[in-house]
Structure formats: structure tokens, C-alpha cells
Amino acid sequence: MSPLQVEALIKRIEQLNPKLNALIWFSADSVRRQAKAIEQLSGARGPLWGVPVLIKDNICVNGVPATCASKILKGFTPPYDATVITRLKQAGAILVGMANMDEFAFGSSCEHSCYGPTHNPWDLQRVPGGSSGGSAAAVAAGLSALALGSDTGGSIRQPAAFCGVVGLKPTYGRVSRYGLIAFASSLDQIGPFARTVSDAAALLETIAGFDPNDSTSAEVPVGAYRAAAAKEVKGLRIGIPKEYFADGLDAEIKTAIDAAIAWYRSAGASIHELSMPNTEYAVPVYYIVATAEASSNLARFDGVRFGHRAEDAGTVLDMFKKSRGEGFGSEAKRRIILGTYVLSSGYYDAYYGNALKVRTLIKNDFDKAFEQVDCLLTPTTPTAPFKIGEKTDDPLTMYLSDIMTISANLAGVPALSMPCGFTKSGLPIGMQLMARPFGEETLFQAGGAYERAHDWNKKEPAL
Ligand code: GLN
């Protein structure tokens, strides 16, 4: 960015962020300093050189607070960079700041944040989705060109759909999780947000790849994602799983997805209806596996090494209890209680053990589907963005907003959400593409071709 562009970005953030509450940590001086410093970087200038990238508040940046939007981590400043951050810095990207999120990434609305909710740029009364709501809203509103989020059950794709931007959850193992504060370690992936498919491809090319610091990162070469985004779809086999079009799907979303399917057919792709019969178990399986892993990951926040410590505790045990009682919000507590319960002796086999078995059945559905087709096309969400406050008293309804995104995490497959229309009242609609493990290039190919033939991402929210 030129000095003028840097000042324009800072001004836009200072003007619009009070309305949106998308950034929870921002320093104009830090942005100015980075923009100057990259001039000194030697080496070739890649596509991310000078490009602003906003970071979700659960990714560690050396010297910048990372709180997971939780009181329990207030005051914690990581002493190291996550691998994705090291790679962004090497590429000359400018880290804009930290983005609001649901506490510890628990949620679908960005309302469970100790900093208050983020607002959807298309309608400030509505949620931006979650948990990476701040990242999605900021990219939609032009407060950053790109952003990073994390996706455990839909936290990149659902907010991307709600905010009318592109979001991608990579294959499990594609992007290093080193420096990502863990929610559910067998499901979490960091991924990109962007206004266009090829911008998301450029960001993924930069952050993806093997990392010896993450034992689950895969030694699979990083694909040519930007090149894939420029390809056509003639001959591509697209599967339409009927379970994603069941009752509860909003009629306007169904119409938009049907139109996208018709476009793919007209562009020379073949369309195959198929069935993924275990889809209905994804939400219950996820809320066992994810909460079990979360209860274990969150045990480390006890007031001893980092973050909030209760003042007036008498004994060590009392200090643990009070620190955790004061530091965690209500959704985090609900998850810890659920997760501890399903792992407890006498219940472990009935809940956690069985959930793992059904997880394998869900994975088998994907394996079978990918014997017939190259990618799957579904809606990203069953409804358009809902109103702030509409679902906060009803966790189950909130959990159901991820019914279409969770399976990809359980199976470990890559999935992309991109804009495919607007409702009559002007709210964005997202479609989801899923591919076989490490099939990100197929997603960029299918997404890029569709994007070139449509202009949904040319529309901007009136702010
Ligand atoms: N909304 C889902 C949940 O509440 C997924 C969150 C995520 O992907 N981090 O767990």
C-alpha cells in the first residue's frame, strides 16, 4: 500500500468500526510501521506484498494481545507468531489488527464475545455469523482486503455466507495449527476470507503447507490455487446431496442454489443427484466430539500461567474455580460441562465412543460420493442472517444454523463458501462447494468459473 492508501484504510476503520465492532484490537501506528518496514524486505514481491490482512483473535501474533474474545485471556500477549503469521510476514502482508469472534470460537453469531457483538454490514440489526464474524464483516465492509478465520464446524463458511464474501475451510492438515488457540484439535483449521475466489486462493497459497511444529500438518505439496481459479468447469462432475435440501431450507436460498446448479449445467458441468444418508447425525456427533475436545483444551485456563486470576481466593482449588467461574462466559461454560460429561467414566462409551463411530460413517458418505463426483454443491446455511438476540436464549436453534457446514469438519474435507445471490430484502446468500481431501484446486476451479459469470461480489453494503 502507498502511504495514501494506508491513511485511507486507517480512516475507514476509524469511521466504520464503531458501527460494526469487527476489530477488537487495532493500532494505526502499527499499520503505518509495517507499511514502511516492508519496503525494506528483500526477495520477490508476491501477491500478498502490502496487502492488509485482519487476524482472528484466536491466532497468536507476537506482541499483540490474543484473547479469543474471552475475559479469561484478557491481558495475555503471545510471545511468538503462529506459523500462518510467520508466513504472512515473510510475504510482506500488513497485519491490520485482531478480529472479534465468539468466545473461544463457540458460536454461530459473534454474539458470545466479551467485547459485545459484531454487526452485519448488510443490516446492522443482524448477526454477521460466527464464530469468525469480525473477520467476515470487516472484509465485507472493506476494513481489510483479506482476513484469517478458523473453522471447527463452520466458523469461516457460515459468516462468509452471512456477509457476502468468500471463505474457505481447508482440508484438515493443509494449514498449520501451530499458534492457533485450540477449540477442538481434530476439527480446527485456519482459513482465508476474501472478496474474490482468486484472492482467497492467493491467501491460501501463502499460509498452506507442511509445518514441523504441527504434528497433524500434512506433507502434501501446496496446489496452484490461483491458476485453478482461472479454469473452466466443462466436464466437472458436481454432486447434489439431497439431504442438504430437506425441510427447513429457506425458499429464497433454495431458488438461488437451483439457479447456480442450472448455471453449472449450462457451463458444461454434469450434475448428479446423490444421497449422503448419515448427514442427519452430523450436528449431534459434532456437539459430542467438539465439546469433549474443548473441555480438555480449555482445562489449561486456570488462572495460573496466563490470563485472568481471581483476586480473593483462599486456597489453590478455590482460585481455579473462581478464576474459571469469572473468566468464562455462559456458552463456554455450557461447552465445558457438556464435554466433561460425555468424557466421564460410565458415559464415555455411550457418547464419545459412539460419536466417533458415527463420525466414520459420515466420512464414508463423503468417500462414496467422491467415487462418483469431483465436488459437492449445497447451500452454506439453511437461512439468511438472523437478528441479533434472536437465538441467544435457545442454544439448540443456534447449533442448527451449522447443519450444512459441520460434516466437512467431521470428514476433514475442504469446503468453500461464496456468494450466490441476495434475498429480496438484500441479505447475502452463500453456496458451499466441498471436495475430496486436498482437493482445494477443484473448489477454486468451480468457484472461480462461477464468480466470473456472476457479479454478486461487485455489490457493496451501504454503510
Ligand atoms: N458454530 C459452531 C459451534 O458453535 C462452529 C464453530 C466453529 O467452527 N468454531 O461450535
PDB file of N, CA, C and O in Angstrom, residues 15 45 67-68 80 102 142 149 155 221 261 273 282 288 293 303 323 325 329 349 356-357 383 385 416:
ATOM      1  N   GLN A  15     -13.668   5.172  11.024  1.00  0.00           N
ATOM      2  CA  GLN A  15     -15.053   5.631  10.798  1.00  0.00           C
ATOM      3  C   GLN A  15     -16.077   4.521  10.981  1.00  0.00           C
ATOM      4  O   GLN A  15     -17.125   4.724  11.585  1.00  0.00           O
ATOM      5  N   ARG A  45       8.458  -9.822  -4.750  1.00  0.00           N
ATOM      6  CA  ARG A  45       7.201  -9.344  -4.155  1.00  0.00           C
ATOM      7  C   ARG A  45       6.045 -10.191  -4.680  1.00  0.00           C
ATOM      8  O   ARG A  45       5.642 -10.056  -5.829  1.00  0.00           O
ATOM      9  N   THR A  67      -7.044 -12.824  22.764  1.00  0.00           N
ATOM     10  CA  THR A  67      -7.907 -13.135  23.913  1.00  0.00           C
ATOM     11  C   THR A  67      -8.984 -14.154  23.601  1.00  0.00           C
ATOM     12  O   THR A  67      -9.733 -14.543  24.505  1.00  0.00           O
ATOM     13  N   CYS A  68      -9.127 -14.586  22.352  1.00  0.00           N
ATOM     14  CA  CYS A  68     -10.267 -15.432  21.976  1.00  0.00           C
ATOM     15  C   CYS A  68     -11.587 -14.784  22.402  1.00  0.00           C
ATOM     16  O   CYS A  68     -12.564 -15.479  22.679  1.00  0.00           O
ATOM     17  N   TYR A  80       5.122 -15.323  20.679  1.00  0.00           N
ATOM     18  CA  TYR A  80       5.582 -15.934  19.429  1.00  0.00           C
ATOM     19  C   TYR A  80       4.503 -15.785  18.363  1.00  0.00           C
ATOM     20  O   TYR A  80       3.344 -15.488  18.673  1.00  0.00           O
ATOM     21  N   ASP A 102     -16.813 -15.215  18.413  1.00  0.00           N
ATOM     22  CA  ASP A 102     -17.467 -15.821  19.572  1.00  0.00           C
ATOM     23  C   ASP A 102     -16.381 -16.345  20.500  1.00  0.00           C
ATOM     24  O   ASP A 102     -15.357 -16.875  20.034  1.00  0.00           O
ATOM     25  N   GLY A 142     -14.941  -3.652   3.733  1.00  0.00           N
ATOM     26  CA  GLY A 142     -13.735  -3.003   3.225  1.00  0.00           C
ATOM     27  C   GLY A 142     -12.825  -2.460   4.319  1.00  0.00           C
ATOM     28  O   GLY A 142     -12.080  -1.513   4.098  1.00  0.00           O
ATOM     29  N   GLY A 149      -9.609 -16.639   9.456  1.00  0.00           N
ATOM     30  CA  GLY A 149     -10.550 -17.125  10.449  1.00  0.00           C
ATOM     31  C   GLY A 149     -10.145 -18.531  10.839  1.00  0.00           C
ATOM     32  O   GLY A 149      -9.132 -19.053  10.358  1.00  0.00           O
ATOM     33  N   SER A 155     -17.207 -22.124  11.154  1.00  0.00           N
ATOM     34  CA  SER A 155     -16.915 -20.750  11.597  1.00  0.00           C
ATOM     35  C   SER A 155     -16.271 -19.836  10.570  1.00  0.00           C
ATOM     36  O   SER A 155     -16.170 -18.644  10.807  1.00  0.00           O
ATOM     37  N   PRO A 221       2.156 -31.439  -1.197  1.00  0.00           N
ATOM     38  CA  PRO A 221       2.535 -30.171  -1.835  1.00  0.00           C
ATOM     39  C   PRO A 221       1.339 -29.214  -1.930  1.00  0.00           C
ATOM     40  O   PRO A 221       0.195 -29.651  -2.128  1.00  0.00           O
ATOM     41  N   ILE A 261     -26.982 -24.200  -9.762  1.00  0.00           N
ATOM     42  CA  ILE A 261     -26.882 -25.534 -10.363  1.00  0.00           C
ATOM     43  C   ILE A 261     -27.164 -25.448 -11.869  1.00  0.00           C
ATOM     44  O   ILE A 261     -26.424 -26.017 -12.690  1.00  0.00           O
ATOM     45  N   GLU A 273     -27.467 -36.070  -8.817  1.00  0.00           N
ATOM     46  CA  GLU A 273     -28.119 -36.100  -7.504  1.00  0.00           C
ATOM     47  C   GLU A 273     -27.656 -37.334  -6.759  1.00  0.00           C
ATOM     48  O   GLU A 273     -27.552 -38.412  -7.352  1.00  0.00           O
ATOM     49  N   ALA A 282     -24.796 -35.390  11.846  1.00  0.00           N
ATOM     50  CA  ALA A 282     -23.608 -34.529  11.963  1.00  0.00           C
ATOM     51  C   ALA A 282     -23.682 -33.600  13.177  1.00  0.00           C
ATOM     52  O   ALA A 282     -22.707 -33.475  13.927  1.00  0.00           O
ATOM     53  N   ILE A 288     -20.832 -33.686  20.482  1.00  0.00           N
ATOM     54  CA  ILE A 288     -20.139 -34.570  21.424  1.00  0.00           C
ATOM     55  C   ILE A 288     -18.628 -34.445  21.228  1.00  0.00           C
ATOM     56  O   ILE A 288     -17.881 -34.132  22.157  1.00  0.00           O
ATOM     57  N   GLU A 293     -13.441 -32.352  23.120  1.00  0.00           N
ATOM     58  CA  GLU A 293     -12.096 -31.822  22.878  1.00  0.00           C
ATOM     59  C   GLU A 293     -11.945 -30.436  23.501  1.00  0.00           C
ATOM     60  O   GLU A 293     -10.880 -30.082  24.036  1.00  0.00           O
ATOM     61  N   GLY A 303      -6.045 -19.762  35.563  1.00  0.00           N
ATOM     62  CA  GLY A 303      -5.596 -18.601  36.336  1.00  0.00           C
ATOM     63  C   GLY A 303      -4.141 -18.661  36.750  1.00  0.00           C
ATOM     64  O   GLY A 303      -3.647 -17.749  37.404  1.00  0.00           O
ATOM     65  N   SER A 323     -11.391 -18.326  39.270  1.00  0.00           N
ATOM     66  CA  SER A 323     -10.838 -17.752  38.027  1.00  0.00           C
ATOM     67  C   SER A 323     -11.655 -18.223  36.833  1.00  0.00           C
ATOM     68  O   SER A 323     -12.024 -17.433  35.964  1.00  0.00           O
ATOM     69  N   GLY A 325     -14.729 -19.500  36.891  1.00  0.00           N
ATOM     70  CA  GLY A 325     -16.109 -19.025  37.031  1.00  0.00           C
ATOM     71  C   GLY A 325     -16.261 -17.587  36.552  1.00  0.00           C
ATOM     72  O   GLY A 325     -17.234 -17.238  35.892  1.00  0.00           O
ATOM     73  N   GLY A 329     -17.422 -17.138  29.741  1.00  0.00           N
ATOM     74  CA  GLY A 329     -18.810 -16.732  29.517  1.00  0.00           C
ATOM     75  C   GLY A 329     -19.732 -17.942  29.551  1.00  0.00           C
ATOM     76  O   GLY A 329     -19.277 -19.087  29.667  1.00  0.00           O
ATOM     77  N   ASP A 349     -18.214 -44.415  26.651  1.00  0.00           N
ATOM     78  CA  ASP A 349     -18.533 -45.294  25.522  1.00  0.00           C
ATOM     79  C   ASP A 349     -19.859 -44.933  24.877  1.00  0.00           C
ATOM     80  O   ASP A 349     -19.983 -44.904  23.652  1.00  0.00           O
ATOM     81  N   LEU A 356     -17.645 -41.213  17.791  1.00  0.00           N
ATOM     82  CA  LEU A 356     -16.506 -41.453  16.890  1.00  0.00           C
ATOM     83  C   LEU A 356     -16.871 -42.449  15.796  1.00  0.00           C
ATOM     84  O   LEU A 356     -16.458 -42.319  14.642  1.00  0.00           O
ATOM     85  N   LYS A 357     -17.673 -43.452  16.169  1.00  0.00           N
ATOM     86  CA  LYS A 357     -18.087 -44.445  15.162  1.00  0.00           C
ATOM     87  C   LYS A 357     -18.960 -43.783  14.091  1.00  0.00           C
ATOM     88  O   LYS A 357     -18.796 -44.040  12.898  1.00  0.00           O
ATOM     89  N   THR A 383     -30.712 -20.640   6.405  1.00  0.00           N
ATOM     90  CA  THR A 383     -31.446 -19.366   6.429  1.00  0.00           C
ATOM     91  C   THR A 383     -30.489 -18.211   6.160  1.00  0.00           C
ATOM     92  O   THR A 383     -29.279 -18.370   6.229  1.00  0.00           O
ATOM     93  N   PRO A 385     -29.008 -14.349   7.313  1.00  0.00           N
ATOM     94  CA  PRO A 385     -28.605 -13.873   8.647  1.00  0.00           C
ATOM     95  C   PRO A 385     -29.802 -13.499   9.521  1.00  0.00           C
ATOM     96  O   PRO A 385     -30.728 -12.822   9.061  1.00  0.00           O
ATOM     97  N   LEU A 416     -15.682 -24.612   0.596  1.00  0.00           N
ATOM     98  CA  LEU A 416     -15.637 -23.183   0.283  1.00  0.00           C
ATOM     99  C   LEU A 416     -17.055 -22.620   0.297  1.00  0.00           C
ATOM    100  O   LEU A 416     -17.975 -23.275  -0.188  1.00  0.00           O
TER     101      LEU A 416
END
